[in-house]
XYZ file of C-alpha atoms in Angstrom:
751
model
C 1.102 137.653 125.286
C 4.724 138.485 124.455
C 7.270 135.655 123.776
C 10.280 135.577 126.124
C 13.472 137.107 124.656
C 16.677 135.078 124.208
C 19.493 137.253 125.485
C 23.045 137.404 124.189
C 24.470 135.323 127.036
C 22.189 132.414 126.201
C 23.247 132.534 122.554
C 26.906 132.606 123.564
C 26.451 129.558 125.787
C 24.651 127.598 123.072
C 27.331 128.532 120.525
C 30.138 127.545 122.879
C 28.523 124.168 123.542
C 28.080 123.469 119.823
C 31.680 124.503 119.056
C 32.958 122.294 121.883
C 30.979 119.333 120.565
C 32.369 119.857 117.046
C 35.916 120.238 118.380
C 35.639 117.114 120.537
C 34.237 115.132 117.597
C 37.062 116.300 115.356
C 39.713 115.499 117.941
C 38.165 112.042 118.431
C 38.303 111.461 114.675
C 41.895 112.639 114.362
C 43.366 111.079 117.519
C 41.418 107.830 117.675
C 39.991 106.914 114.287
C 42.844 108.371 112.145
C 45.575 107.787 114.721
C 47.535 105.221 112.681
C 47.401 107.332 109.525
C 48.795 110.481 111.145
C 51.363 108.472 113.064
C 52.635 107.236 109.703
C 52.633 110.780 108.284
C 54.546 112.060 111.305
C 57.014 109.211 110.947
C 57.607 110.102 107.305
C 58.162 113.751 108.235
C 60.383 112.860 111.163
C 62.387 110.021 109.652
C 64.462 109.648 106.514
C 65.615 106.537 104.704
C 68.957 105.815 103.098
C 69.456 102.758 100.873
C 72.453 100.606 101.631
C 73.828 99.090 98.418
C 74.443 95.362 98.223
C 77.715 94.088 96.792
C 77.161 92.281 93.497
C 78.413 88.730 93.684
C 81.550 87.584 91.897
C 81.855 85.009 89.119
C 84.777 82.657 89.641
C 86.591 79.920 87.743
C 89.286 77.557 88.941
C 92.451 75.915 87.821
C 91.287 72.437 88.780
C 94.850 71.142 88.997
C 96.018 73.676 91.567
C 92.520 74.512 92.961
C 93.482 78.185 92.634
C 90.517 80.489 92.030
C 90.406 83.297 89.458
C 87.875 86.110 89.192
C 85.969 86.391 85.932
C 83.681 89.149 87.239
C 84.162 91.325 90.299
C 83.594 94.882 91.500
C 86.045 97.744 91.634
C 86.151 101.455 92.313
C 88.216 103.669 90.030
C 88.514 107.424 90.018
C 87.372 110.021 87.526
C 89.526 113.126 87.070
C 87.806 116.457 86.476
C 88.579 120.166 86.742
C 86.519 123.271 87.530
C 87.970 126.033 85.310
C 86.307 128.701 87.472
C 88.466 127.648 90.442
C 91.733 127.208 88.562
C 94.221 129.979 89.323
C 97.253 128.551 87.536
C 96.177 126.777 84.313
C 99.781 126.161 83.269
C 100.646 124.355 86.501
C 97.526 122.195 86.218
C 98.319 121.383 82.588
C 101.969 120.513 83.202
C 101.117 118.372 86.226
C 98.293 116.350 84.690
C 99.424 115.916 81.070
C 102.248 113.384 81.633
C 100.084 111.423 84.078
C 96.984 110.957 81.913
C 98.563 110.900 78.441
C 97.853 107.517 76.803
C 100.077 107.063 73.754
C 98.203 103.992 72.463
C 94.867 105.809 72.600
C 96.231 108.931 70.934
C 97.870 106.790 68.255
C 94.470 105.220 67.557
C 92.921 108.690 67.213
C 95.675 109.631 64.778
C 95.027 106.495 62.726
C 91.367 107.505 62.517
C 92.464 110.982 61.393
C 94.533 109.405 58.625
C 91.564 107.272 57.524
C 89.362 110.368 57.314
C 92.047 112.218 55.358
C 92.368 109.299 52.946
C 88.674 109.638 52.099
C 89.112 113.271 51.078
C 92.314 113.182 49.056
C 92.135 115.657 46.166
C 92.448 114.226 42.678
C 95.655 114.571 40.744
C 98.048 114.857 43.680
C 101.487 113.276 43.552
C 102.568 110.326 45.661
C 104.802 112.674 47.671
C 101.867 114.977 48.418
C 99.682 112.005 49.318
C 102.374 110.640 51.620
C 102.687 114.013 53.353
C 98.914 114.281 53.933
C 98.676 110.737 55.280
C 101.838 110.953 57.354
C 101.455 109.701 60.925
C 102.338 112.104 63.711
C 105.333 111.400 65.902
C 104.988 110.504 69.574
C 106.291 113.970 70.456
C 103.679 115.635 68.251
C 100.896 113.596 69.810
C 102.065 114.554 73.304
C 102.259 118.238 72.370
C 98.746 118.194 70.908
C 97.393 116.422 73.978
C 99.046 119.010 76.234
C 97.419 121.799 74.227
C 94.048 120.058 74.489
C 94.361 119.780 78.285
C 95.409 123.437 78.491
C 92.321 124.490 76.541
C 90.017 122.440 78.740
C 91.363 123.741 82.038
C 91.293 127.353 80.803
C 87.893 127.489 79.118
C 85.244 129.132 81.274
C 82.634 128.540 78.606
C 81.948 125.275 76.800
C 82.543 125.627 73.045
C 79.889 123.084 72.017
C 76.903 121.338 73.620
C 74.820 118.482 72.185
C 71.227 119.434 73.062
C 69.167 116.694 71.394
C 69.443 113.622 69.183
C 67.092 111.841 66.768
C 64.993 114.939 66.083
C 61.866 114.518 64.006
C 61.508 116.537 60.803
C 58.776 118.694 62.359
C 61.134 119.669 65.193
C 63.941 120.429 62.742
C 61.662 122.706 60.715
C 60.558 124.616 63.834
C 64.151 125.083 65.020
C 65.354 126.265 61.618
C 62.482 128.769 61.380
C 63.849 130.721 64.376
C 67.357 131.152 62.911
C 68.981 131.545 66.325
C 72.698 132.326 66.118
C 74.836 129.647 67.777
C 72.231 126.901 67.237
C 72.753 124.307 64.480
C 70.978 121.160 63.332
C 73.381 118.528 61.979
C 71.569 115.525 60.559
C 69.029 114.740 63.282
C 71.150 116.193 66.101
C 70.872 119.666 67.655
C 74.049 121.482 68.706
C 74.579 124.726 70.600
C 77.733 126.867 70.485
C 77.533 128.983 73.704
C 80.266 131.530 72.775
C 78.205 132.525 69.698
C 74.862 132.878 71.535
C 74.165 136.494 72.563
C 70.707 136.039 74.097
C 70.640 132.827 76.127
C 67.225 133.480 77.695
C 65.600 134.280 74.355
C 67.096 131.234 72.672
C 65.920 129.068 75.572
C 62.342 130.378 75.267
C 62.266 129.472 71.576
C 63.818 126.006 71.939
C 62.465 124.737 75.278
C 58.983 123.673 74.087
C 60.434 122.044 70.962
C 63.041 119.837 72.648
C 61.141 119.533 75.949
C 63.780 120.938 78.303
C 62.616 123.397 81.028
C 63.300 126.972 79.932
C 65.365 127.913 82.990
C 67.509 124.783 82.749
C 67.993 125.242 79.002
C 69.092 128.840 79.545
C 71.786 127.630 81.933
C 72.928 125.051 79.388
C 73.084 127.617 76.589
C 75.171 129.913 78.808
C 77.770 127.145 78.635
C 79.286 127.826 82.047
C 82.092 125.314 82.398
C 82.182 124.072 85.998
C 82.792 120.378 85.430
C 85.214 119.196 82.752
C 86.096 115.495 82.726
C 89.709 114.859 81.749
C 89.967 111.100 82.319
C 87.915 108.135 83.538
C 88.868 104.804 85.082
C 92.245 106.034 86.210
C 94.859 103.461 87.037
C 95.145 103.386 90.865
C 98.833 104.324 90.638
C 97.980 107.403 88.554
C 95.233 108.344 91.014
C 97.701 108.082 93.889
C 100.207 110.333 92.105
C 97.547 112.992 91.449
C 96.383 112.896 95.082
C 99.984 113.235 96.247
C 100.574 116.213 93.935
C 97.489 117.957 95.355
C 98.625 117.318 98.946
C 102.109 118.716 98.242
C 100.677 121.799 96.496
C 101.461 124.489 99.084
C 100.680 127.457 96.799
C 97.268 126.218 95.602
C 98.563 126.073 92.040
C 96.482 122.922 91.543
C 93.235 124.391 92.845
C 90.270 123.303 90.739
C 91.352 119.662 90.321
C 88.807 117.123 91.541
C 88.680 113.339 91.874
C 85.478 111.321 92.042
C 85.050 107.622 92.773
C 83.070 105.572 90.254
C 81.808 102.019 90.800
C 82.430 99.533 88.010
C 81.751 95.891 87.258
C 85.207 94.680 86.354
C 86.279 91.615 84.391
C 89.939 90.841 85.233
C 90.282 88.168 82.523
C 88.934 90.575 79.875
C 87.609 88.478 76.953
C 88.006 85.055 78.601
C 84.648 83.220 78.643
C 82.928 86.523 77.856
C 80.069 84.851 75.965
C 79.354 82.725 79.040
C 79.360 85.479 81.629
C 77.824 88.389 79.661
C 78.155 91.862 81.195
C 76.479 94.366 83.519
C 75.089 97.477 81.827
C 75.223 101.077 83.077
C 71.967 100.536 84.993
C 73.562 97.689 86.957
C 71.508 94.984 85.251
C 73.089 91.784 83.956
C 72.899 91.264 80.211
C 73.524 87.905 78.503
C 75.155 84.849 80.033
C 75.517 84.193 83.744
C 75.220 87.910 84.567
C 71.703 87.848 83.113
C 70.543 84.347 84.069
C 71.603 84.864 87.692
C 71.030 88.616 87.913
C 68.740 88.324 90.959
C 71.140 86.057 92.851
C 74.186 88.153 91.959
C 72.735 91.565 92.791
C 71.592 90.644 96.313
C 69.146 92.808 98.276
C 69.598 96.458 99.178
C 69.421 97.407 102.851
C 67.608 100.318 104.484
C 69.070 102.814 106.944
C 66.398 104.741 108.881
C 67.511 108.133 110.215
C 65.829 111.012 112.018
C 65.505 114.439 110.409
C 66.542 117.611 112.210
C 64.618 120.902 112.114
C 65.898 121.832 108.669
C 65.434 118.384 107.132
C 68.974 117.021 107.447
C 69.266 113.311 108.135
C 71.071 112.510 111.385
C 71.864 109.273 113.166
C 70.226 108.856 116.564
C 70.138 106.146 119.164
C 66.942 104.566 117.867
C 67.946 104.511 114.181
C 66.936 101.214 112.581
C 69.205 99.394 110.120
C 67.933 96.720 107.737
C 71.254 95.267 106.577
C 71.992 94.742 102.906
C 72.341 91.158 101.740
C 75.287 90.858 99.383
C 74.866 88.943 96.154
C 75.850 85.310 95.766
C 79.264 84.345 94.438
C 79.045 81.852 91.573
C 81.799 79.324 90.878
C 81.766 77.827 87.397
C 82.826 74.334 86.376
C 85.103 75.842 83.715
C 88.750 74.798 84.016
C 90.702 77.997 83.368
C 93.826 76.569 81.629
C 91.645 74.513 79.276
C 89.352 77.460 78.521
C 92.371 79.640 77.730
C 93.840 77.058 75.363
C 90.537 76.291 73.631
C 89.815 79.979 73.004
C 93.341 80.455 71.646
C 93.097 77.499 69.237
C 89.553 78.367 68.163
C 90.530 81.964 67.381
C 93.608 80.911 65.398
C 91.772 78.275 63.374
C 88.697 80.452 62.788
C 90.893 83.050 61.154
C 92.834 80.400 59.256
C 89.622 78.832 57.915
C 88.024 82.273 57.362
C 84.892 81.307 59.273
C 82.138 83.751 60.200
C 82.016 82.326 63.704
C 82.900 79.196 65.639
C 82.092 77.362 68.848
C 83.808 74.707 70.938
C 82.493 72.718 73.885
C 84.226 70.271 76.227
C 82.229 68.159 78.681
C 82.979 65.497 81.247
C 80.834 62.558 80.056
C 80.505 60.815 83.426
C 79.158 63.913 85.193
C 77.742 66.311 82.568
C 80.118 69.000 83.808
C 81.110 71.727 81.325
C 84.912 71.980 81.216
C 85.224 74.632 78.487
C 82.771 76.563 76.337
C 84.209 78.933 73.742
C 82.876 81.234 71.033
C 84.551 83.151 68.229
C 84.330 86.095 67.918
C 84.022 87.134 71.532
C 84.097 90.567 73.181
C 85.429 92.473 76.186
C 82.816 92.866 78.954
C 84.890 95.782 80.256
C 84.166 97.632 77.004
C 81.021 95.894 75.822
C 79.999 98.861 73.668
C 83.001 98.290 71.393
C 81.026 95.683 69.434
C 79.151 98.597 67.848
C 82.354 100.199 66.536
C 82.280 100.796 62.808
C 85.098 101.361 60.365
C 85.031 103.238 57.081
C 85.245 101.183 53.910
C 86.051 102.554 50.495
C 83.503 101.075 48.088
C 83.994 101.347 44.349
C 81.049 102.447 42.167
C 80.703 98.787 41.155
C 80.531 97.762 44.829
C 77.854 100.373 45.535
C 75.774 99.048 42.647
C 75.815 95.611 44.283
C 74.489 96.807 47.668
C 71.198 95.138 48.554
C 68.915 97.279 50.746
C 67.475 95.779 53.921
C 64.185 96.661 55.595
C 66.053 99.243 57.716
C 66.854 102.606 56.153
C 70.582 103.098 55.628
C 71.403 99.411 56.184
C 72.541 97.237 53.269
C 73.810 93.738 52.579
C 77.184 93.572 50.875
C 77.748 90.216 49.176
C 81.294 89.004 48.881
C 79.887 86.019 47.003
C 76.259 85.990 45.893
C 76.327 82.302 44.963
C 77.412 81.244 48.455
C 75.218 83.797 50.239
C 78.352 85.312 51.796
C 77.591 88.839 53.002
C 78.049 91.376 55.791
C 76.215 94.541 56.806
C 77.030 97.961 55.347
C 75.849 101.218 56.931
C 75.250 104.308 54.811
C 75.908 107.630 56.567
C 75.819 111.210 55.334
C 78.374 113.855 56.278
C 77.592 117.502 57.097
C 78.183 118.487 53.491
C 75.844 115.760 52.199
C 78.516 113.289 51.090
C 77.644 109.592 51.440
C 80.079 107.321 53.291
C 79.938 103.596 53.983
C 80.887 101.728 57.147
C 80.817 98.195 58.526
C 81.137 96.726 61.992
C 84.800 96.459 62.921
C 84.234 92.876 64.108
C 81.899 92.179 61.122
C 79.101 90.850 63.386
C 78.333 93.760 65.737
C 76.295 92.842 68.847
C 75.970 89.245 67.638
C 79.322 88.813 69.419
C 77.384 88.805 72.712
C 75.661 85.511 71.890
C 76.693 82.191 73.349
C 75.826 80.174 70.256
C 76.670 76.890 71.972
C 73.317 77.096 73.756
C 71.302 79.691 71.804
C 71.733 78.763 68.128
C 70.034 75.608 66.786
C 71.349 74.299 63.459
C 71.122 71.229 61.252
C 73.942 69.027 62.596
C 74.627 67.077 59.406
C 76.700 63.909 59.339
C 77.950 64.248 62.915
C 74.421 63.048 63.817
C 74.992 59.690 62.082
C 76.693 58.284 65.191
C 73.570 58.909 67.262
C 71.251 57.248 64.720
C 73.592 54.272 64.299
C 73.623 53.716 68.075
C 69.813 53.406 67.989
C 69.973 50.582 65.437
C 72.653 48.819 67.487
C 70.691 49.196 70.707
C 67.482 47.830 69.166
C 69.458 44.858 67.790
C 68.341 45.739 64.272
C 71.933 45.958 63.040
C 75.469 45.075 64.109
C 78.754 46.814 63.239
C 79.449 44.133 60.598
C 75.918 44.126 59.135
C 76.065 44.937 55.424
C 73.990 46.476 52.660
C 74.404 46.904 48.911
C 75.768 50.375 48.243
C 75.045 50.262 44.517
C 74.186 53.922 43.918
C 71.734 56.678 44.840
C 68.617 55.564 46.723
C 65.236 56.841 45.593
C 62.728 58.103 48.165
C 59.155 59.431 47.979
C 57.709 57.468 45.045
C 55.600 59.660 42.758
C 53.025 57.579 40.871
C 52.188 60.470 38.561
C 55.667 60.664 37.106
C 56.450 56.981 37.739
C 59.673 57.899 39.533
C 61.007 58.976 42.896
C 60.810 62.648 43.842
C 64.262 62.580 45.444
C 67.447 60.542 45.353
C 69.861 60.198 48.261
C 73.474 60.587 47.112
C 76.749 60.186 48.925
C 78.586 63.472 49.373
C 81.251 62.722 46.755
C 79.164 60.264 44.702
C 81.347 57.335 45.752
C 79.584 53.986 46.202
C 81.133 50.835 47.662
C 78.968 47.977 46.338
C 77.825 44.801 48.051
C 79.088 43.935 51.512
C 79.385 47.529 52.715
C 79.374 47.267 56.517
C 77.836 49.637 59.041
C 81.352 50.440 60.257
C 82.225 51.404 56.669
C 79.108 53.608 56.583
C 80.544 55.692 59.439
C 84.110 55.557 58.120
C 83.103 56.959 54.722
C 80.102 58.936 56.060
C 77.709 57.343 53.570
C 74.279 58.943 53.233
C 73.036 55.863 51.392
C 74.077 53.674 54.307
C 72.261 55.891 56.794
C 69.156 55.774 54.590
C 69.330 51.978 54.871
C 69.669 52.304 58.665
C 66.716 54.715 58.848
C 64.449 52.408 56.852
C 65.518 49.502 59.029
C 64.605 51.110 62.351
C 61.621 53.139 61.095
C 60.323 56.586 62.061
C 58.652 55.737 65.397
C 61.754 54.112 66.884
C 64.018 56.872 65.573
C 61.786 59.582 67.030
C 61.489 57.866 70.419
C 65.256 57.470 70.685
C 65.759 61.104 69.679
C 63.527 62.112 72.573
C 65.438 59.810 74.943
C 68.706 61.467 73.866
C 67.127 64.834 74.717
C 66.742 66.306 71.248
C 63.874 68.725 70.698
C 63.916 69.848 74.332
C 66.094 72.120 76.449
C 68.795 70.489 78.535
C 67.964 72.896 81.404
C 71.556 74.001 81.756
C 71.827 77.205 83.807
C 71.264 79.662 80.949
C 67.881 81.382 80.706
C 67.987 81.780 76.910
C 68.769 78.170 75.952
C 67.212 77.069 72.658
C 65.446 73.723 72.327
C 65.990 72.784 68.694
C 63.197 71.217 66.686
C 62.087 67.732 65.661
C 58.721 67.234 63.967
C 56.545 64.394 65.252
C 57.265 61.226 63.255
C 53.681 60.897 61.943
C 54.434 63.916 59.764
C 57.637 62.519 58.228
C 57.847 61.620 54.563
C 60.160 58.854 53.412
C 62.713 61.451 52.333
C 62.553 63.118 55.752
C 63.113 59.792 57.500
C 66.226 59.331 55.357
C 67.614 62.850 55.723
C 67.011 62.926 59.493
C 69.389 59.957 59.692
C 72.230 62.157 58.469
C 71.267 65.270 60.412
C 69.131 67.220 57.961
C 65.608 68.505 58.556
C 66.099 68.636 62.319
C 67.829 71.256 64.447
C 69.899 70.929 67.590
C 72.222 73.093 69.627
C 75.884 72.209 69.967
C 75.220 71.573 73.666
C 72.521 68.984 72.901
C 74.800 67.330 70.374
C 77.731 67.206 72.808
C 75.484 65.770 75.503
C 74.373 62.993 73.143
C 78.036 62.116 72.538
C 78.518 62.102 76.319
C 75.786 59.442 76.395
C 77.629 57.373 73.771
C 80.859 57.708 75.780
C 79.281 57.136 79.208
C 77.970 53.612 78.723
C 74.611 54.860 77.455
C 73.711 57.062 80.452
C 72.376 60.571 79.783
C 73.624 63.091 82.367
C 72.330 66.555 83.225
C 74.717 69.199 81.820
C 75.753 71.867 84.305
C 78.133 74.827 84.413
C 77.607 76.024 88.020
C 79.890 74.173 90.440
C 78.911 76.040 93.585
C 76.988 79.092 94.813
C 78.277 80.851 97.936
C 75.693 82.844 99.849
C 76.099 85.975 101.965
C 75.433 84.071 105.206
C 78.366 81.727 104.578
C 76.283 78.784 103.388
C 76.855 77.144 100.011
C 74.822 75.329 97.400
C 76.792 72.709 95.485
C 75.817 71.021 92.236
C 76.157 67.260 92.081
C 76.134 65.095 88.933
C 72.608 63.998 88.070
C 71.743 60.963 85.956
C 68.644 61.589 83.813
C 68.075 58.141 82.260
C 69.620 55.257 80.404
C 69.329 55.753 76.644
C 71.298 52.826 75.204
C 72.944 49.797 76.789
C 76.586 49.573 77.808
C 77.083 46.999 75.057
C 75.670 49.389 72.446
C 77.914 52.130 73.826
C 80.981 49.898 73.434
C 80.019 48.966 69.871
C 79.426 52.521 68.665
C 82.685 53.613 70.318
C 84.646 50.955 68.418
C 82.970 52.003 65.162
C 83.849 55.669 65.794
C 87.472 54.740 66.538
C 87.583 53.063 63.135
C 86.001 56.157 61.569
C 88.951 58.223 62.829
C 91.672 55.678 62.140
C 90.449 54.491 58.736
C 87.945 57.007 57.448
C 87.368 60.604 56.410
C 87.755 61.688 60.059
C 91.474 60.820 60.073
C 92.540 64.524 60.361
C 91.043 64.425 63.883
C 93.435 61.700 65.041
C 96.365 62.153 67.418
C 99.570 60.171 67.271
C 99.580 58.987 70.880
C 96.007 57.914 71.589
C 92.952 56.354 69.992
C 89.919 58.584 69.921
C 86.313 58.057 68.812
C 84.644 60.664 66.643
C 82.656 61.709 63.607
C 82.781 64.598 61.138
C 79.811 66.680 60.064
C 79.091 68.980 57.135
C 75.728 70.779 57.052
C 74.395 72.481 53.966
C 72.778 75.896 54.108
C 69.999 77.036 51.809
C 68.971 80.015 49.697
C 65.431 80.266 48.302
C 64.867 76.665 49.415
C 67.815 75.284 47.443
C 71.037 73.936 48.992
C 74.156 76.021 48.461
C 77.433 74.437 47.447
C 81.084 75.274 47.862
C 83.362 76.769 50.505
C 81.637 79.389 52.625
C 78.187 77.777 52.358
C 78.374 75.029 54.979
C 78.448 74.548 58.728
C 81.218 72.117 59.612
C 81.613 70.168 62.819
C 83.350 67.349 64.628
C 82.397 65.537 67.835
C 84.491 62.934 69.596
C 85.837 61.626 72.883
C 88.768 59.934 74.551
C 90.531 58.002 75.867
C 88.317 55.310 74.397
C 88.700 52.752 77.213
C 87.673 55.282 79.897
C 86.445 58.551 78.315
C 87.418 61.645 80.314
C 86.212 64.273 77.880
C 83.858 64.891 74.975
C 84.735 67.657 72.506
C 82.462 69.221 69.896
C 83.742 71.798 67.399
C 81.616 73.818 64.981
C 82.512 76.369 62.272
C 79.964 78.623 60.594
C 80.647 79.126 56.864
C 84.407 78.491 56.680
C 85.749 79.786 53.361
C 88.893 77.670 53.207
C 86.934 74.422 52.781
C 83.338 73.225 52.894
C 84.185 69.995 54.770
C 84.248 69.206 58.477
C 87.187 66.862 57.915
C 89.347 69.807 56.788
C 88.234 72.386 59.358
C 86.625 71.115 62.571
C 88.561 67.825 62.618
C 92.065 69.402 62.735
C 90.905 71.769 65.489
C 89.582 68.777 67.432
C 92.982 67.094 67.033
C 94.869 70.115 68.424
C 92.603 70.420 71.455
C 92.591 66.663 72.082
C 96.379 66.510 71.997
C 96.478 69.309 74.585
C 93.983 67.520 76.854
C 95.872 64.220 76.825
C 98.949 66.107 78.024
C 96.997 68.268 80.495
C 95.375 65.232 82.131
C 98.640 63.270 81.872
C 96.864 60.302 80.260
C 99.308 57.531 79.205
C 99.429 56.754 75.459
C 97.423 53.752 74.256
C 98.824 53.518 70.732
């Protein structure tokens, strides 16, 4: 029996049914199951997104007399001037128009001074004074203008760039590979790779050789090596008046003689007060991120939130606005108002700079607080910097070292970096950089400001140090508050006091001496101890109150912990737990050695002494203004009572006597009584204390007027070379600032 045949029509029907089932299944999967996914894909293809920038918030200070506000940090748009030589038809007209507008005599004079310095390094031997004078002769203003005009003319006329920096910090392997090709117009200088486009005859071939070595795409590198000059920057950050004059000249140019000139807006973070309070506010880097100070600590609040602009795309991908475009508005950054009083900050920075240079200090800090509130009135550092030109701290200057000087250079752990000691005994040094010229000659440089990027630091809050004798006031207040001693309590100041008995040598390991080895015999009062800053007297106080009480009071004053002021990089200082103290450490802690504190912590402890024994929360932010018009205001916050009002009154009277009758007398002012204490902290080398000018950290803390304190001032100098004593450095600075404040606040005399 034959099987029935399946004809072609039947096969076609079966195939069509199967295909339809597959198609329906696929459509179900795509349109139902994967609907959301493909809707998102279509949306991405159909819509574009544009970010809306948020305005960075401003940083503001006030003149608290007039209530007038001043901008410390704001935003501005300045123009960049460039030319396209390929479009310039009249180079002479462009040159003559732009030269007088963008010529900066001060800048060109600085360049000429640098030229003279370089020439001085290469003076031939045996030349006469007349020949030397001729070589090192400064150019006239007219010569500088003529040279600048010629430079502009060259730039606007050059269709090919004469030199291009291709790579920096090359490794030796890369240098060897590049040198093996011997390509004309390519040169390695040090660890940098330069190209000279006019000398390169085969751009494509040179690009093929170099591209894999320096990791630049071959096609792009070929374009760079061709050196086509289509964008030549002539000036940045143009003064708005200069920009307006250039725009006007272009508008009035009927013959297109100024074709090829372009202007481009650039956004900048701008600091109208330049260096004022720079260590407090920090700066914003090229990436728009706050660095140091308020700019860093409040970067998130200041930068705000970017918005999003959703647009539709047309058939060729261009973004266009349509009726259903969605805008997510940008939220501008918060404005921050500081507690700093501008006139006081200006005066404090001026005095601190003058005195720092007079005392030849490495650095210095000053802090003024309002004791009843914890408000920061002024906070100054020397040296400071310009946030508008924050990179200037890295500027180096050439120094001419003698062969004897070079022999004394001490290498650091970094290649090419040395320590140069002005005085080995006092550990007085600065950094020297060794650099090699193209011809292999060695030259030496140092930071122009001596400290380099250390100028960014706000050492008032970031640098703990041993406070020294200025800490004696705090320890004495503990003994008064615990009723262990009174201002007229006495001890026998008969000579050095031995501590840490050593039974093996039948003697003490250490002896506590007074700073000038003066001793005042029986009946030496606690007031006298502060007047003469007696270490022996403070050793007596320390033994009287004991380690546990001293440690507990230190904690109550806030030492060993951050104050939580509004700086993210605040240091805490260090105090070891009292169980670990030796007898010598108990004694030395009483005069500020073996513990560390920041100047802010120290000033806040003096605020406690001045404020009837109440410890307040320090703050530097007065108010934050938000984008929606709301504000957040800081209010004074009491942390705790540390000592009684009676103890506060007693220590204040003792500190008045210390200024009127003691070593702190240089801090006094003729019109008012003030309370205060000097401090001199030793520094160490190889575990041994250094002696002499340039080895110490000097300080003074005090407050006034004594019947109703309105301000606390703390001054600190790092390694002053004019004197090793706080009474001869920090105390006179305190006096100058205090005298200013009494006049500024119009406080009637009480003397």
